[in-house]
PDB file of C-alpha atoms in Angstrom:
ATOM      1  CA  UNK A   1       0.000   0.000   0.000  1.00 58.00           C
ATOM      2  CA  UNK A   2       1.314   3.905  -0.696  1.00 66.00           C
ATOM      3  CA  UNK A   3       1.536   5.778   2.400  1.00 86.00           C
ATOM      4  CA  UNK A   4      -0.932   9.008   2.462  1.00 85.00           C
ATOM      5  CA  UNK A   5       1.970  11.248   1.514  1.00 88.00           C
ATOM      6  CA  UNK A   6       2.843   9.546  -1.639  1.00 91.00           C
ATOM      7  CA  UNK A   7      -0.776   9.267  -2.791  1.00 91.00           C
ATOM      8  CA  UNK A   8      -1.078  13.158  -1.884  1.00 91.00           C
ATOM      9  CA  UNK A   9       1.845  13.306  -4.277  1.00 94.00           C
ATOM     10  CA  UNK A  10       0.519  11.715  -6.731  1.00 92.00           C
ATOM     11  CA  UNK A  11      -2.506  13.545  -6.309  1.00 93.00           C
ATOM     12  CA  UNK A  12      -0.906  16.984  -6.779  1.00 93.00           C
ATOM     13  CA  UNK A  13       0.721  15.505 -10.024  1.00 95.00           C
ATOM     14  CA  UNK A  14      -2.417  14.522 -11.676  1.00 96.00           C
ATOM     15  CA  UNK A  15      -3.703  17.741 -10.342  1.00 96.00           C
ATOM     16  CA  UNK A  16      -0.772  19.590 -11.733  1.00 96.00           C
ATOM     17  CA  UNK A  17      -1.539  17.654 -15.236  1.00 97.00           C
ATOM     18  CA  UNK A  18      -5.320  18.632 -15.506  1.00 97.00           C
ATOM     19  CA  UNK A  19      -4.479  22.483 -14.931  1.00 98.00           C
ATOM     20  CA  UNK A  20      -2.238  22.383 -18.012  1.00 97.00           C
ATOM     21  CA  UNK A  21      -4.889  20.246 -20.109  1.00 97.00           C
ATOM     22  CA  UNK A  22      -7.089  23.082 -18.908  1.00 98.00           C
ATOM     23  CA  UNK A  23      -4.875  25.508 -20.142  1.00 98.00           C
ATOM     24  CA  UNK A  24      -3.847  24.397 -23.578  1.00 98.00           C
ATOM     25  CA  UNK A  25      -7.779  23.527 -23.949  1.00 98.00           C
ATOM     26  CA  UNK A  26      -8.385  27.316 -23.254  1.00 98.00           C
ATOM     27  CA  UNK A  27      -5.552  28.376 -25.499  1.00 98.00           C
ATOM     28  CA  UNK A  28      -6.882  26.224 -28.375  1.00 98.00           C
ATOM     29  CA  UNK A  29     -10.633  27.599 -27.931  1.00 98.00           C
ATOM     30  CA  UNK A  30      -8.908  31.560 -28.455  1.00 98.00           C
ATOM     31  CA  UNK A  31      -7.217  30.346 -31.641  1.00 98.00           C
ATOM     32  CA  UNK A  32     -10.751  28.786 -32.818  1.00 98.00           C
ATOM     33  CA  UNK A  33     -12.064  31.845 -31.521  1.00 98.00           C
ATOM     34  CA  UNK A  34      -9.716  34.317 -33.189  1.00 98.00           C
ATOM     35  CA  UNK A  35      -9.395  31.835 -36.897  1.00 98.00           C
ATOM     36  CA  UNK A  36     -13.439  32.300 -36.354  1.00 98.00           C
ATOM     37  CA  UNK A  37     -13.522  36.365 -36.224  1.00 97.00           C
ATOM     38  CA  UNK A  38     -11.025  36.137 -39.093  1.00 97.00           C
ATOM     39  CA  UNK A  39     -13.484  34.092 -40.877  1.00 98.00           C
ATOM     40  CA  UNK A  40     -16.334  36.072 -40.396  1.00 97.00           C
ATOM     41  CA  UNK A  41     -14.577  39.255 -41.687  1.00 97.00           C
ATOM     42  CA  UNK A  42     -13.914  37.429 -44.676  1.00 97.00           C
ATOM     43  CA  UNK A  43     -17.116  36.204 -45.389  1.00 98.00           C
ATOM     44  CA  UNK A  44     -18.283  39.886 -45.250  1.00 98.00           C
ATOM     45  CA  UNK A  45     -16.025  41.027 -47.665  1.00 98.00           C
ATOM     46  CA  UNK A  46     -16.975  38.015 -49.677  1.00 98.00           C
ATOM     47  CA  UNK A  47     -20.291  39.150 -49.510  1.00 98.00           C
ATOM     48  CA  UNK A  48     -19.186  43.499 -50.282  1.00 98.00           C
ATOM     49  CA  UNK A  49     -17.443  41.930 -53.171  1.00 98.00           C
ATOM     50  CA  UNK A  50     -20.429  40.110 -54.732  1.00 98.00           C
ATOM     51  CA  UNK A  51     -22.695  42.910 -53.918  1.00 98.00           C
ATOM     52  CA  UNK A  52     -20.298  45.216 -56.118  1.00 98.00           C
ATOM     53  CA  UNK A  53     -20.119  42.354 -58.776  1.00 98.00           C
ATOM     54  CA  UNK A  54     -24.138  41.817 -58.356  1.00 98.00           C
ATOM     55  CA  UNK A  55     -23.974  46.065 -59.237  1.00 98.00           C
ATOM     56  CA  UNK A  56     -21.538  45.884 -62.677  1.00 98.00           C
ATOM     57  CA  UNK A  57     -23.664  43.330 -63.887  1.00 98.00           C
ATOM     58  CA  UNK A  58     -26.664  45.058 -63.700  1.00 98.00           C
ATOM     59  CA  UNK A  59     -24.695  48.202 -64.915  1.00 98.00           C
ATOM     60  CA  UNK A  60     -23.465  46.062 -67.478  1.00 98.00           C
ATOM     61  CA  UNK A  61     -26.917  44.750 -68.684  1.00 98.00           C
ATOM     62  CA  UNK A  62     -28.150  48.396 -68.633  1.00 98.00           C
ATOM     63  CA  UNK A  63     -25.402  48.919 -71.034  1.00 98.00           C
ATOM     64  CA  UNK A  64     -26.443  46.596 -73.425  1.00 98.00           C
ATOM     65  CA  UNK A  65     -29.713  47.143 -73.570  1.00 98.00           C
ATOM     66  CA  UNK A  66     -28.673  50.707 -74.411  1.00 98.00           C
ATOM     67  CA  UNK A  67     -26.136  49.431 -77.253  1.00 98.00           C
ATOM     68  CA  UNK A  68     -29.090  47.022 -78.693  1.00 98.00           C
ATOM     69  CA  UNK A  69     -31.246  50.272 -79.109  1.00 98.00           C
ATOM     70  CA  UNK A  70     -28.320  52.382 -80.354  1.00 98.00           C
ATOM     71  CA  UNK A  71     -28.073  49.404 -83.040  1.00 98.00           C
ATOM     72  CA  UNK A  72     -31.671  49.250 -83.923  1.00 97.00           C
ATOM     73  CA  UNK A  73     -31.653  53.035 -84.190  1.00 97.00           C
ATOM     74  CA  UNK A  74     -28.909  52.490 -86.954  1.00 97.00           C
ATOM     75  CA  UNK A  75     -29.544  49.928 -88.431  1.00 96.00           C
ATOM     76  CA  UNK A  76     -33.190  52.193 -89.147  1.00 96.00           C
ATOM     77  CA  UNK A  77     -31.091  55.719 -89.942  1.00 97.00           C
ATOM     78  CA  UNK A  78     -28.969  53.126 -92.974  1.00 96.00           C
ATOM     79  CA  UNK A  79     -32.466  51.990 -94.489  1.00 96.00           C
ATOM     80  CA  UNK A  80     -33.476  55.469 -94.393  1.00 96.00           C
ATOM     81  CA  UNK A  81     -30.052  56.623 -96.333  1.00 95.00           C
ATOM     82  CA  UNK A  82     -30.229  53.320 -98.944  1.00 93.00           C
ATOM     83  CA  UNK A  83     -33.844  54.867 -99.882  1.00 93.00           C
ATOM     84  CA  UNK A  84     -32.471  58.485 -99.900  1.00 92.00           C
ATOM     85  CA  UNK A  85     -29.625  57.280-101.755  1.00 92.00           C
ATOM     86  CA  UNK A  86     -32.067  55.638-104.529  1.00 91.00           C
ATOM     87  CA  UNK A  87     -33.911  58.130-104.687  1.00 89.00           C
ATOM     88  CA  UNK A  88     -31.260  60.490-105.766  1.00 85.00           C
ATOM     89  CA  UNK A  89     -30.022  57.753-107.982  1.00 84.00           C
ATOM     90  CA  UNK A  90     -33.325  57.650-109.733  1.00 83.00           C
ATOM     91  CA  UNK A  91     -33.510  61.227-110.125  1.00 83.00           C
ATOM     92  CA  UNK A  92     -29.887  61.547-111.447  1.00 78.00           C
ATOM     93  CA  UNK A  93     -30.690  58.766-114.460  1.00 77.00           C
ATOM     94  CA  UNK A  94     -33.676  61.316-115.629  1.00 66.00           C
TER      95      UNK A  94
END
C-alpha cells in the first residue's frame, strides 16, 4: 500500500496535469475563436465583393440594352439613307 503522503503526491501531479490540459484547452478555444472572427470578416467582404459584382452586372446589362437600341436606331437611320440614296439615284438617271 502507498503511504498518504505519496498518494497526496501523486494527487498533486495529476492535479498539476489537468491544470495544463485546462490551459492548452483554453488556449486552443482563443485560436478557434480568433481563426473564427477572421473568418467572419472574410465572409463579409466576400459578400461586399459580390454585392459590387451583383452592381456591374446590372450596370453592365443596362449597357447593353442601351447598345441594342443604339443598333436598332442604326440599323433604321442606314435603311433610311439606302432609300435616300435611290432616290437620288433615280432622279440623277432622268
Amino acid at each position: 500500500m502507498r503511504s498518504g503522503s505519496q498518494q497526496a503526491q501523486e494527487a498533486g501531479r495529476v492535479t498539476a496535469e489537468v491544470q495544463q490540459a485546462i490551459r492548452r484547452v483554453g488556449g486552443i478555444v482563443e485560436e478557434i475563436a480568433a481563426a473564427s472572427d477572421l473568418q467572419g470578416h472574410g465572409i463579409q467582404e466576400v459578400n461586399v465583393a459580390i454585392g459590387q459584382i451583383d452592381q456591374v452586372t446590372q450596370q453592365n446589362a443596362a449597357l447593353v440594352e442601351e447598345v441594342v437600341a443604339a443598333a436598332q436606331s442604326l440599323d433604321e437611320q442606314v435603311m433610311r439613307l439606302d432609300e435616300t440614296v435611290s432616290i437620288f439615284k433615280a432622279s440623277a438617271r432622268v
